[in-house]
């Protein structure tokens, strides 16, 4: 959740660290800090609040060519300057930045306090600085001191350490929180994700859990805490990793919403096989013959990825006639799930670093299950650990609210559904219909985007509501869930999604003129039944916003506002309707003056439990 950046090389470190922190601010943004080796001293600066507060303290004035920076998402202790990283040992010799949770921090704090250590923060992370400093008295070097410390701590960490007495040297370690090393010419960087590295180098090396790396401008040495020295593998970053500018857009969220025609085209690019009316999925690593033995599919993810999974489950059931369900990854992994040989497990994640999704993947693999991933970040932990999968190629998603990644997840799941369908009973004709619909999708998203202004005026009508319902039936229910999540997340309005059919079983009691309902209403077999529900809401004077591809006069009568989306294959309504709902949430939040890119209390990548 926190952002980590570190540098050692020949250039001034502080400007590189601040640039890295700007690129990483979406990971956590409640406080930030940097530390630089300045001659034989460590000079640190920290500030509570957004990164501008740190920038105002002019960190660039600290000279030195080795240092590290951190942007925090608080777990232990409030977002104060004292709790901001880096944390230093009492004699200022050692500094650490940390992402993760030290579970035995309380016991270690008590022990260290009894030994005379003075704690300056409420964080769990601070113990690391003091423990490493203590180990330095007996260890041969910083690497050994870090390794000795890591043996006594329990929890998760992405960690970087600097010692004032070991010039131009960084030690980085990983257990459960991502750490990636950027390899340059006479310079090396460390970061919590590749977004911060891409403007410096394309050559990177991912640390594995249990790795500790000694890093100098000339190179690195990697030691596994379990198996000793190991040869690090390097990979080249995807060409889109460096594209993190906002362009002419006022914020990343709007930019990413408007990028969806291109991001979807990339997800689909080269994968639609019109000759055989199927799709090509090179990275699945499961043969068609093996997939014929699959009896059911289980999709796992968190938040938006889970909702995309719910839509995927509808698509796979209807196109491939395979029993499919989706479940939040965190719930799945804690219920001692039965893992079956003939079930295909699909884990969905934009970042590929979500702790619970990774943990669910490992649980399935430990029990012998086969897992494929649908993932955006090339080389992420999930991408490296799954048995095969589909890269979304949506490009970097910076805004905390997932938009273009969601539509690319749904499109990737549609590809999987067609593939599974075509090796089963989906006819070439039916396969051809969805392939054509997929092909048309990017241009249709452009049509929805062209209604942004109209959607803004609809949003203006409901922005003063205290709460809103989102409804949809069957395959449209996950669309309602996603729409409600977007509104909660960025507009801080209470929003609840429920299946339209549940209206009379409780929610109707809350309907009055102050309770707007947003309905995802595809023109499908359930249209008539859904319209009856809208009539019941209308009879209680509840304002109704309808997102629909249906041209039905009854809707005109019942709805206060209608947002029209183009006709598509039944399976693909989630893509077009979600774009309209993203714009709706965006315009409500914008009208309320919220910071849409960095909503309060949230972070982009949830790498802790
Ligand atoms: O990186 P992931 O796709 O695994 O992230 C999962 C969720 O944390 C994420 O989708 C979250 O729900 C979004 N902020 C929603 O917009």
Coordinates of C-alpha atoms and ligand atoms in Angstrom, one line a residue:
X1 CA 0.0 0.0 0.0
X2 CA 2.9 2.4 0.8
X3 CA 5.1 3.6 -2.0
X4 CA 8.9 2.9 -1.8
X5 CA 11.6 4.4 -3.9
X6 CA 15.4 4.3 -3.4
X7 CA 18.4 5.4 -5.4
X8 CA 22.1 4.9 -5.5
X9 CA 24.3 6.2 -8.3
X10 CA 26.0 9.2 -9.6
X11 CA 23.2 11.7 -9.8
X12 CA 21.7 13.8 -7.0
X13 CA 19.3 11.4 -5.2
X14 CA 16.6 13.8 -3.8
X15 CA 15.1 15.0 -7.2
X16 CA 14.9 11.3 -8.3
X17 CA 13.3 10.3 -5.1
X18 CA 10.7 13.1 -5.3
X19 CA 9.9 12.2 -8.9
X20 CA 9.5 8.6 -7.9
X21 CA 7.2 9.5 -5.0
X22 CA 5.0 11.6 -7.3
X23 CA 4.6 8.5 -9.5
X24 CA 3.9 6.3 -6.5
X25 CA 1.6 8.7 -4.6
X26 CA -1.4 6.6 -5.7
X27 CA -0.2 3.8 -3.5
X28 CA -0.6 5.8 -0.3
X29 CA -0.8 9.5 0.3
X30 CA -1.3 10.3 4.0
X31 CA 2.3 11.4 4.6
X32 CA 5.7 11.1 3.0
X33 CA 9.4 11.4 3.6
X34 CA 12.9 11.1 2.2
X35 CA 16.4 10.4 3.6
X36 CA 19.7 11.1 1.8
X37 CA 23.2 10.1 2.7
X38 CA 24.9 13.4 3.0
X39 CA 28.7 12.9 3.5
X40 CA 28.7 10.5 6.4
X41 CA 25.3 11.6 7.9
X42 CA 21.7 10.7 7.1
X43 CA 19.5 13.8 6.5
X44 CA 15.8 13.1 6.6
X45 CA 12.7 15.2 5.9
X46 CA 9.1 14.1 6.5
X47 CA 5.7 15.7 6.3
X48 CA 2.1 14.7 7.1
X49 CA -0.5 15.0 4.3
X50 CA 0.0 15.0 0.6
X51 CA 3.3 15.0 -1.1
X52 CA 3.2 18.8 -1.8
X53 CA 3.7 19.3 2.0
X54 CA 7.0 17.4 1.7
X55 CA 8.0 19.2 -1.5
X56 CA 7.4 22.5 0.3
X57 CA 10.2 21.6 2.7
X58 CA 12.6 21.5 -0.3
X59 CA 14.1 18.0 0.0
X60 CA 16.2 18.8 -3.2
X61 CA 18.4 20.9 -1.0
X62 CA 19.8 17.8 0.7
X63 CA 22.8 16.8 -1.4
X64 CA 23.9 13.3 -1.9
X65 CA 23.8 10.5 -4.4
X66 CA 22.2 7.7 -2.3
X67 CA 18.8 7.9 -0.5
X68 CA 15.3 6.7 -0.3
X69 CA 11.7 8.0 -0.1
X70 CA 8.4 6.7 1.1
X71 CA 4.7 7.6 0.7
X72 CA 2.6 6.1 3.5
X73 CA -0.8 4.5 3.9
X74 CA -1.3 4.3 7.6
X75 CA -1.8 0.9 9.3
X76 CA -0.3 1.6 12.8
X77 CA -0.6 5.1 14.1
X78 CA -2.2 8.1 12.6
X79 CA -1.0 10.1 9.6
X80 CA 1.3 12.4 11.5
X81 CA 4.8 13.6 10.7
X82 CA 6.3 11.5 13.5
X83 CA 4.7 8.3 12.0
X84 CA 5.9 9.1 8.5
X85 CA 8.8 7.1 7.1
X86 CA 11.8 7.0 7.0
X87 CA 12.4 5.9 10.6
X88 CA 15.9 6.3 12.0
X89 CA 17.8 4.6 14.8
X90 CA 18.3 6.8 17.9
X91 CA 21.9 7.6 16.8
X92 CA 20.7 8.4 13.3
X93 CA 23.0 5.8 11.8
X94 CA 20.3 3.6 10.2
X95 CA 17.2 4.5 8.3
X96 CA 14.5 2.3 7.0
X97 CA 11.4 2.6 4.8
X98 CA 8.9 -0.2 5.1
X99 CA 5.7 -1.4 3.4
X100 CA 3.8 -4.2 5.2
X101 CA 2.9 -5.1 8.8
X102 CA 5.3 -6.3 11.5
X103 CA 3.0 -8.6 13.5
X104 CA 5.3 -9.0 16.6
X105 CA 6.0 -5.2 16.8
X106 CA 4.5 -4.9 20.2
X107 CA 6.7 -7.5 21.9
X108 CA 9.8 -6.1 20.1
X109 CA 8.9 -2.6 21.1
X110 CA 8.7 -3.6 24.8
X111 CA 12.0 -5.5 24.6
X112 CA 13.8 -2.6 22.8
X113 CA 12.3 0.0 25.2
X114 CA 13.6 -2.1 28.2
X115 CA 17.0 -1.9 26.6
X116 CA 16.8 1.9 26.5
X117 CA 15.7 2.5 22.9
X118 CA 13.5 5.7 22.6
X119 CA 10.6 5.2 20.2
X120 CA 9.6 8.4 18.3
X121 CA 6.6 7.0 16.4
X122 CA 3.6 4.8 17.0
X123 CA 4.4 2.7 13.9
X124 CA 5.2 -1.0 13.8
X125 CA 7.9 -0.3 11.3
X126 CA 10.2 1.7 13.6
X127 CA 11.3 -1.5 15.4
X128 CA 13.2 -2.4 12.2
X129 CA 15.5 0.6 12.4
X130 CA 16.4 -0.1 16.0
X131 CA 16.8 -3.8 15.6
X132 CA 19.0 -3.4 12.5
X133 CA 21.1 -0.8 14.4
X134 CA 21.5 -3.2 17.3
X135 CA 22.6 -6.0 15.0
X136 CA 25.2 -3.8 13.3
X137 CA 27.2 -3.8 16.5
X138 CA 28.0 -7.5 16.0
X139 CA 27.3 -8.2 12.3
X140 CA 30.0 -7.9 9.7
X141 CA 28.0 -5.5 7.5
X142 CA 24.6 -4.1 6.8
X143 CA 23.4 -7.1 4.7
X144 CA 24.1 -9.5 7.6
X145 CA 22.5 -7.1 10.1
X146 CA 19.4 -6.9 8.0
X147 CA 19.3 -10.7 7.5
X148 CA 19.7 -11.3 11.3
X149 CA 16.9 -8.9 12.0
X150 CA 14.5 -10.4 9.5
X151 CA 14.9 -13.8 11.2
X152 CA 13.3 -12.4 14.4
X153 CA 10.4 -10.5 12.9
X154 CA 7.0 -11.9 11.9
X155 CA 4.9 -10.2 9.3
X156 CA 5.2 -8.8 5.8
X157 CA 7.7 -6.4 4.4
X158 CA 9.0 -4.6 1.4
X159 CA 12.0 -2.9 3.1
X160 CA 14.9 -0.7 2.2
X161 CA 17.7 0.2 4.6
X162 CA 20.5 2.6 4.5
X163 CA 23.5 3.0 6.9
X164 CA 25.3 6.3 7.2
X165 CA 28.6 4.4 7.5
X166 CA 28.2 2.3 4.2
X167 CA 28.3 4.9 1.4
X168 CA 26.2 4.4 -1.7
X169 CA 24.8 1.1 -0.4
X170 CA 21.2 0.1 0.0
X171 CA 19.8 -3.2 1.4
X172 CA 16.4 -4.2 0.2
X173 CA 14.2 -7.2 1.4
X174 CA 10.9 -8.6 0.5
X175 CA 8.3 -10.9 2.2
X176 CA 4.8 -10.4 1.0
X177 CA 5.1 -6.8 -0.2
X178 CA 6.6 -6.2 -3.7
X179 CA 10.1 -4.9 -4.2
X180 CA 11.6 -4.4 -7.7
X181 CA 15.1 -3.3 -8.5
X182 CA 15.8 -1.1 -11.5
X183 CA 19.2 -1.6 -13.2
X184 CA 20.8 1.4 -14.8
X185 CA 24.3 2.3 -15.9
X186 CA 26.3 3.1 -12.8
X187 CA 23.0 3.6 -10.9
X188 CA 20.4 1.3 -9.3
X189 CA 16.9 2.0 -8.0
X190 CA 14.6 0.1 -5.7
X191 CA 10.8 0.6 -5.8
X192 CA 7.5 -0.9 -4.7
X193 CA 6.4 -1.0 -8.3
X194 CA 7.7 -0.5 -11.7
X195 CA 5.8 2.8 -12.3
X196 CA 8.6 4.6 -10.4
X197 CA 11.4 3.0 -12.4
X198 CA 10.2 3.2 -16.0
X199 CA 11.5 6.7 -16.7
X200 CA 15.0 5.6 -15.6
X201 CA 15.4 2.0 -17.0
X202 CA 13.5 -0.8 -18.6
X203 CA 15.7 -3.5 -17.1
X204 CA 14.3 -4.7 -13.7
X205 CA 14.7 -7.6 -11.3
X206 CA 11.9 -8.6 -8.9
X207 CA 12.9 -9.8 -5.5
X208 CA 11.1 -13.0 -4.4
X209 CA 9.7 -13.5 -0.9
X210 CA 12.6 -14.2 1.5
X211 CA 15.1 -12.3 -0.7
X212 CA 17.5 -9.8 0.7
X213 CA 19.6 -7.7 -1.8
X214 CA 22.8 -5.7 -1.4
X215 CA 22.7 -2.9 -3.9
X216 CA 25.4 -0.5 -5.0
X217 CA 25.7 1.7 -8.2
X218 CA 27.7 -1.2 -9.8
X219 CA 25.1 -3.9 -9.3
X220 CA 23.4 -6.2 -6.8
X221 CA 23.9 -9.4 -4.9
X222 CA 20.7 -11.3 -3.9
X223 CA 20.6 -13.7 -0.9
X224 CA 17.6 -15.9 -0.1
X225 CA 17.1 -16.1 3.7
X226 CA 16.3 -19.8 3.2
X227 CA 18.7 -21.0 0.5
X228 CA 21.6 -18.5 0.4
X229 CA 23.0 -16.6 -2.6
X230 CA 20.9 -16.8 -5.8
X231 CA 21.3 -15.5 -9.3
X232 CA 18.8 -12.7 -9.8
X233 CA 16.6 -12.9 -13.0
X234 CA 16.1 -9.7 -14.9
X235 CA 13.1 -8.7 -17.2
X236 CA 12.3 -5.9 -19.5
X237 CA 9.5 -3.5 -18.7
X238 CA 6.4 -3.3 -20.9
X239 CA 6.5 -0.3 -23.3
X240 CA 3.4 1.2 -21.7
X241 CA 4.8 1.2 -18.1
X242 CA 6.3 4.7 -18.5
X243 CA 3.0 6.3 -19.7
X244 CA 2.0 7.9 -16.5
X245 CA 1.3 11.6 -17.5
X246 CA -2.2 13.1 -17.1
X247 CA -2.1 14.8 -20.5
X248 CA -4.7 17.5 -20.8
X249 CA -7.1 15.8 -18.3
X250 CA -7.6 17.4 -14.9
X251 CA -7.0 14.1 -13.1
X252 CA -6.0 10.5 -13.8
X253 CA -9.5 9.1 -13.3
X254 CA -11.0 11.1 -16.1
X255 CA -8.0 10.3 -18.3
X256 CA -8.3 6.6 -17.6
X257 CA -12.1 6.6 -18.3
X258 CA -11.5 8.3 -21.6
X259 CA -8.6 5.9 -22.5
X260 CA -11.0 2.9 -22.5
X261 CA -11.4 2.7 -26.3
X262 CA -7.6 2.2 -26.6
X263 CA -7.2 0.1 -23.5
X264 CA -9.9 -2.3 -24.7
X265 CA -8.5 -2.4 -28.2
X266 CA -5.2 -3.5 -26.6
X267 CA -6.9 -6.2 -24.5
X268 CA -8.6 -7.6 -27.6
X269 CA -5.8 -6.9 -30.0
X270 CA -4.6 -10.0 -31.9
X271 CA -6.9 -12.3 -29.9
X272 CA -10.0 -12.4 -32.0
X273 CA -9.9 -15.3 -34.4
X274 CA -12.6 -14.6 -37.0
X275 CA -11.6 -17.6 -39.1
X276 CA -12.6 -20.1 -36.5
X277 CA -14.9 -17.8 -34.5
X278 CA -12.9 -18.3 -31.4
X279 CA -10.1 -16.4 -29.6
X280 CA -6.4 -16.9 -29.3
X281 CA -5.0 -16.9 -25.7
X282 CA -1.3 -17.6 -26.0
X283 CA -0.4 -17.4 -22.3
X284 CA -3.0 -19.7 -20.7
X285 CA -0.6 -22.7 -20.5
X286 CA -3.5 -25.1 -20.5
X287 CA -4.3 -27.1 -23.6
X288 CA -7.7 -27.3 -25.1
X289 CA -7.6 -31.0 -24.3
X290 CA -7.0 -30.3 -20.6
X291 CA -9.7 -27.6 -20.6
X292 CA -12.2 -30.2 -21.8
X293 CA -11.8 -32.0 -18.5
X294 CA -12.7 -28.8 -16.6
X295 CA -16.1 -29.3 -14.9
X296 CA -16.5 -25.9 -13.2
X297 CA -14.8 -22.5 -12.9
X298 CA -14.1 -20.4 -9.8
X299 CA -13.2 -16.8 -10.1
X300 CA -11.5 -14.8 -7.3
X301 CA -10.6 -11.2 -6.8
X302 CA -11.1 -8.2 -4.5
X303 CA -13.3 -5.1 -4.9
X304 CA -13.7 -4.2 -8.5
X305 CA -11.9 -7.3 -9.7
X306 CA -14.4 -9.4 -7.8
X307 CA -17.3 -7.6 -9.4
X308 CA -15.6 -8.2 -12.9
X309 CA -15.4 -11.8 -11.8
X310 CA -19.1 -11.9 -11.1
X311 CA -19.8 -10.7 -14.6
X312 CA -17.3 -13.3 -15.9
X313 CA -19.2 -16.0 -14.1
X314 CA -22.4 -15.1 -15.9
X315 CA -20.5 -15.0 -19.2
X316 CA -18.8 -18.4 -18.8
X317 CA -22.0 -20.1 -17.6
X318 CA -24.0 -18.8 -20.6
X319 CA -21.3 -19.1 -23.3
X320 CA -19.5 -22.2 -22.1
X321 CA -22.3 -23.9 -20.1
X322 CA -19.8 -24.5 -17.3
X323 CA -20.9 -24.0 -13.7
X324 CA -19.0 -20.9 -12.6
X325 CA -19.0 -18.8 -9.5
X326 CA -17.0 -15.8 -8.2
X327 CA -16.0 -15.1 -4.6
X328 CA -14.0 -12.4 -2.8
X329 CA -10.5 -13.8 -2.6
X330 CA -10.2 -12.9 1.1
X331 CA -13.3 -14.9 2.1
X332 CA -12.4 -17.8 -0.1
X333 CA -8.9 -18.3 1.4
X334 CA -10.2 -18.3 5.0
X335 CA -12.9 -20.9 4.7
X336 CA -10.5 -23.8 4.1
X337 CA -11.9 -24.3 0.6
X338 CA -12.2 -27.6 -1.1
X339 CA -9.9 -27.5 -4.1
X340 CA -10.8 -29.8 -6.9
X341 CA -8.8 -31.2 -9.8
X342 CA -11.4 -30.5 -12.5
X343 CA -12.1 -26.9 -11.4
X344 CA -10.3 -24.1 -13.2
X345 CA -9.4 -21.3 -10.8
X346 CA -9.2 -17.8 -12.2
X347 CA -7.7 -15.0 -10.2
X348 CA -8.3 -11.4 -11.3
X349 CA -6.2 -8.4 -10.3
X350 CA -5.2 -5.2 -11.9
X351 CA -2.0 -4.7 -9.8
X352 CA -1.2 -8.4 -9.4
X353 CA -0.1 -7.5 -5.8
X354 CA -3.3 -7.6 -3.9
X355 CA -2.4 -9.5 -0.7
X356 CA -5.6 -11.6 -0.4
X357 CA -5.7 -12.5 -4.1
X358 CA -2.1 -13.6 -3.9
X359 CA -2.8 -15.6 -0.7
X360 CA -5.8 -17.3 -2.3
X361 CA -3.7 -18.2 -5.3
X362 CA -1.0 -19.8 -3.1
X363 CA -3.7 -21.7 -1.1
X364 CA -5.1 -23.2 -4.2
X365 CA -1.7 -24.1 -5.6
X366 CA -0.6 -25.6 -2.2
X367 CA -3.6 -27.9 -2.5
X368 CA -2.8 -28.9 -6.1
X369 CA -5.3 -26.7 -7.9
X370 CA -4.6 -25.1 -11.3
X371 CA -4.7 -21.3 -11.3
X372 CA -4.8 -18.9 -14.2
X373 CA -4.5 -15.1 -13.8
X374 CA -6.1 -12.1 -15.4
X375 CA -3.7 -9.4 -14.6
X376 CA -2.7 -6.0 -15.8
X377 CA 0.9 -5.4 -14.5
X378 CA 3.4 -7.4 -16.4
X379 CA 5.8 -9.2 -14.1
X380 CA 3.7 -8.6 -11.0
X381 CA 3.8 -11.2 -8.2
X382 CA 0.5 -12.7 -9.4
X383 CA 1.6 -12.8 -13.0
X384 CA 4.8 -14.7 -11.9
X385 CA 3.0 -17.1 -9.6
X386 CA 0.0 -18.3 -11.6
X387 CA 0.2 -21.3 -13.9
X388 CA -0.7 -19.2 -16.9
X389 CA -3.1 -16.4 -17.8
X390 CA -4.3 -13.4 -19.8
X391 CA -2.5 -10.1 -19.6
X392 CA -5.1 -7.2 -19.9
X393 CA -2.6 -4.7 -21.5
X394 CA -4.8 -1.9 -20.2
X395 CA -1.7 0.3 -19.5
X396 CA -0.8 1.8 -16.1
X397 CA -3.9 2.6 -14.0
X398 CA -3.0 5.4 -11.5
X399 CA -6.3 6.6 -10.1
X400 CA -7.3 4.6 -7.1
X401 CA -10.8 4.0 -8.5
X402 CA -10.4 1.2 -11.1
X403 CA -12.0 2.1 -14.5
X404 CA -10.1 1.0 -17.5
X405 CA -8.8 -2.0 -15.7
X406 CA -12.3 -3.1 -14.8
X407 CA -13.5 -3.0 -18.5
X408 CA -10.3 -4.8 -19.6
X409 CA -11.0 -7.4 -16.9
X410 CA -14.5 -8.0 -18.2
X411 CA -13.2 -8.1 -21.8
X412 CA -10.5 -10.6 -20.8
X413 CA -13.1 -12.8 -19.0
X414 CA -15.3 -12.6 -22.2
X415 CA -12.3 -13.9 -24.2
X416 CA -11.9 -16.7 -21.7
X417 CA -15.7 -17.5 -21.9
X418 CA -15.6 -17.6 -25.7
X419 CA -12.5 -19.8 -25.7
X420 CA -14.0 -22.2 -23.2
X421 CA -17.3 -22.1 -25.1
X422 CA -15.8 -22.8 -28.5
X423 CA -14.0 -26.0 -27.2
X424 CA -17.4 -27.0 -25.9
X425 CA -20.9 -26.4 -27.3
X426 CA -20.8 -22.8 -28.4
X427 CA -21.5 -22.9 -32.1
X428 CA -19.3 -21.2 -34.7
X429 CA -22.3 -18.9 -35.4
X430 CA -22.8 -18.0 -31.7
X431 CA -19.0 -17.6 -31.3
X432 CA -19.0 -15.3 -34.4
X433 CA -21.7 -13.1 -32.8
X434 CA -19.8 -12.4 -29.7
X435 CA -16.5 -11.9 -31.6
X436 CA -18.2 -9.2 -33.7
X437 CA -19.6 -7.6 -30.6
X438 CA -16.2 -7.6 -28.9
X439 CA -14.7 -6.1 -32.1
X440 CA -17.3 -3.3 -32.0
X441 CA -16.7 -2.6 -28.3
X442 CA -14.0 0.1 -28.4
X443 CA -16.0 2.3 -30.8
X444 CA -19.2 1.8 -28.7
X445 CA -17.3 2.9 -25.6
X446 CA -16.4 6.1 -27.5
X447 CA -20.2 6.6 -28.0
X448 CA -20.8 6.3 -24.3
X449 CA -18.0 8.7 -23.6
X450 CA -19.4 11.3 -25.9
X451 CA -22.4 11.6 -23.4
X452 CA -20.1 12.8 -20.6
X453 CA -21.7 16.2 -20.5
X454 CA -25.3 14.8 -20.3
X455 CA -24.2 12.4 -17.6
X456 CA -22.8 15.3 -15.7
X457 CA -26.2 17.0 -15.7
X458 CA -27.8 13.8 -14.5
X459 CA -25.2 13.6 -11.7
X460 CA -26.0 17.2 -10.8
X461 CA -29.6 16.1 -10.0
X462 CA -28.5 13.5 -7.5
X463 CA -25.4 15.0 -6.0
X464 CA -27.3 16.2 -2.9
X465 CA -28.8 12.8 -2.1
X466 CA -27.4 11.3 1.1
X467 CA -27.7 7.8 -0.2
X468 CA -28.5 5.9 -3.5
X469 CA -29.6 2.4 -4.5
X470 CA -28.2 0.6 -7.5
X471 CA -30.1 -2.2 -9.1
X472 CA -29.8 -4.8 -11.8
X473 CA -31.1 -8.3 -12.4
X474 CA -29.1 -11.5 -13.0
X475 CA -26.2 -10.5 -15.2
X476 CA -26.9 -6.8 -14.6
X477 CA -26.5 -7.2 -10.8
X478 CA -22.7 -7.1 -10.9
X479 CA -23.0 -3.9 -13.0
X480 CA -25.0 -2.3 -10.1
X481 CA -22.4 -3.5 -7.6
X482 CA -19.6 -1.9 -9.6
X483 CA -21.6 1.4 -10.0
X484 CA -22.3 1.6 -6.3
X485 CA -18.7 0.9 -5.4
X486 CA -17.5 3.8 -7.7
X487 CA -19.9 6.2 -6.1
X488 CA -18.9 5.3 -2.5
X489 CA -15.3 5.3 -3.3
X490 CA -14.9 8.7 -4.9
X491 CA -18.0 10.7 -3.9
X492 CA -18.2 9.4 -0.3
X493 CA -22.0 8.9 -0.8
X494 CA -23.6 5.8 0.7
X495 CA -24.6 3.5 -2.1
X496 CA -26.0 0.1 -1.9
X497 CA -26.5 -2.4 -4.8
X498 CA -29.1 -5.2 -4.7
X499 CA -30.7 -7.5 -7.3
X500 CA -33.8 -5.8 -8.6
X501 CA -35.9 -8.8 -7.7
X502 CA -35.1 -8.1 -4.0
X503 CA -36.9 -4.7 -4.0
X504 CA -40.1 -5.9 -2.4
X505 CA -38.1 -8.0 0.2
X506 CA -36.9 -4.9 2.1
X507 CA -35.3 -2.0 0.2
X508 CA -38.7 -0.6 -0.9
X509 CA -39.2 0.6 2.6
X510 CA -36.5 3.2 2.1
X511 CA -37.8 4.5 -1.2
X512 CA -39.1 8.1 -1.2
X513 CA -38.3 11.3 -3.2
X514 CA -35.0 11.6 -1.5
X515 CA -33.7 8.1 -2.3
X516 CA -32.5 7.9 -6.0
X517 CA -32.2 4.5 -7.6
X518 CA -29.7 3.9 -10.5
X519 CA -30.9 1.0 -12.6
X520 CA -28.7 -1.1 -15.0
X521 CA -31.4 -2.2 -17.4
X522 CA -30.2 -4.2 -20.4
X523 CA -32.7 -5.0 -23.1
X524 CA -32.8 -8.7 -22.3
X525 CA -35.3 -11.4 -21.4
X526 CA -35.9 -9.8 -17.9
X527 CA -36.7 -6.3 -19.2
X528 CA -40.4 -6.6 -18.5
X529 CA -39.9 -7.8 -15.0
X530 CA -37.4 -5.0 -14.3
X531 CA -39.7 -2.4 -15.7
X532 CA -42.4 -3.6 -13.2
X533 CA -39.9 -3.0 -10.4
X534 CA -39.2 0.5 -11.7
X535 CA -42.9 1.2 -11.6
X536 CA -43.0 0.2 -7.9
X537 CA -40.2 2.6 -7.2
X538 CA -41.9 5.3 -9.2
X539 CA -45.1 4.8 -7.3
X540 CA -43.2 5.7 -4.1
X541 CA -41.9 8.9 -5.8
X542 CA -38.3 7.5 -5.9
X543 CA -36.2 9.3 -8.6
X544 CA -34.8 6.7 -11.1
X545 CA -31.8 7.0 -13.3
X546 CA -31.8 4.3 -16.0
X547 CA -28.8 3.1 -17.9
X548 CA -30.2 1.1 -20.8
X549 CA -29.9 0.0 -24.4
X550 CA -33.7 -0.5 -24.5
X551 CA -36.0 1.8 -26.4
X552 CA -39.2 1.2 -24.5
X553 CA -41.8 4.0 -23.9
X554 CA -42.5 2.6 -20.4
X555 CA -39.0 3.5 -19.4
X556 CA -39.5 7.1 -20.6
X557 CA -42.5 7.3 -18.3
X558 CA -40.9 5.9 -15.2
X559 CA -37.4 7.3 -15.3
X560 CA -36.3 10.7 -14.2
X561 CA -33.2 10.4 -16.4
X562 CA -32.1 8.0 -19.0
X563 CA -28.6 7.3 -20.2
X564 CA -28.6 5.4 -23.4
X565 CA -25.8 2.9 -24.2
X566 CA -25.4 1.1 -27.6
X567 CA -26.8 -2.3 -28.3
X568 CA -24.3 -5.1 -27.7
X569 CA -24.1 -8.9 -27.1
X570 CA -25.9 -9.7 -23.8
X571 CA -22.6 -10.7 -22.3
X572 CA -21.0 -7.3 -22.9
X573 CA -23.4 -5.0 -21.2
X574 CA -21.1 -4.7 -18.1
X575 CA -18.5 -2.9 -20.3
X576 CA -20.8 -0.2 -21.8
X577 CA -22.9 0.3 -18.7
X578 CA -20.0 0.5 -16.4
X579 CA -18.4 3.3 -18.5
X580 CA -21.7 5.3 -18.0
X581 CA -21.6 4.5 -14.3
X582 CA -17.9 5.5 -14.0
X583 CA -18.8 8.9 -15.6
X584 CA -21.8 9.2 -13.3
X585 CA -19.7 8.6 -10.1
X586 CA -17.0 10.9 -11.5
X587 CA -19.3 13.8 -12.1
X588 CA -21.0 13.4 -8.7
X589 CA -17.6 13.4 -7.0
X590 CA -16.3 16.3 -9.1
X591 CA -19.4 18.4 -8.4
X592 CA -18.9 17.7 -4.7
X593 CA -15.3 18.8 -4.9
X594 CA -13.8 15.5 -4.0
X595 CA -10.2 14.4 -4.8
X596 CA -11.2 11.7 -7.3
X597 CA -7.7 10.3 -7.8
X598 CA -6.8 9.9 -4.2
X599 CA -10.0 9.2 -2.2
X600 CA -9.7 9.4 1.6
X601 CA -8.6 6.2 3.5
X602 CA -7.9 4.2 0.4
X603 CA -4.8 3.2 -1.6
X604 CA -4.4 1.8 -5.0
X605 CA -2.7 -1.5 -4.3
X606 CA -3.8 -3.3 -1.1
X607 CA -0.7 -5.3 -0.3
X608 CA -1.6 -5.9 3.4
X609 CA -4.3 -8.1 4.7
Ligands
LIG1 O1 -5.2 -4.5 -8.0 P1 -6.5 -5.3 -7.8 O2 -7.3 -5.4 -9.0 O3 -6.2 -6.7 -7.2 O4 -7.3 -4.4 -6.7 C1 -8.4 -4.9 -6.1 C2 -9.2 -3.9 -5.4 O5 -8.5 -3.4 -4.3 C3 -9.6 -2.7 -6.3 O6 -10.3 -3.1 -7.5 C4 -10.5 -1.7 -5.6 O7 -11.7 -2.3 -5.2 C5 -10.6 -0.4 -6.4 N1 -10.2 0.7 -5.7 C6 -12.0 -0.2 -6.8 O8 -12.2 0.9 -7.7

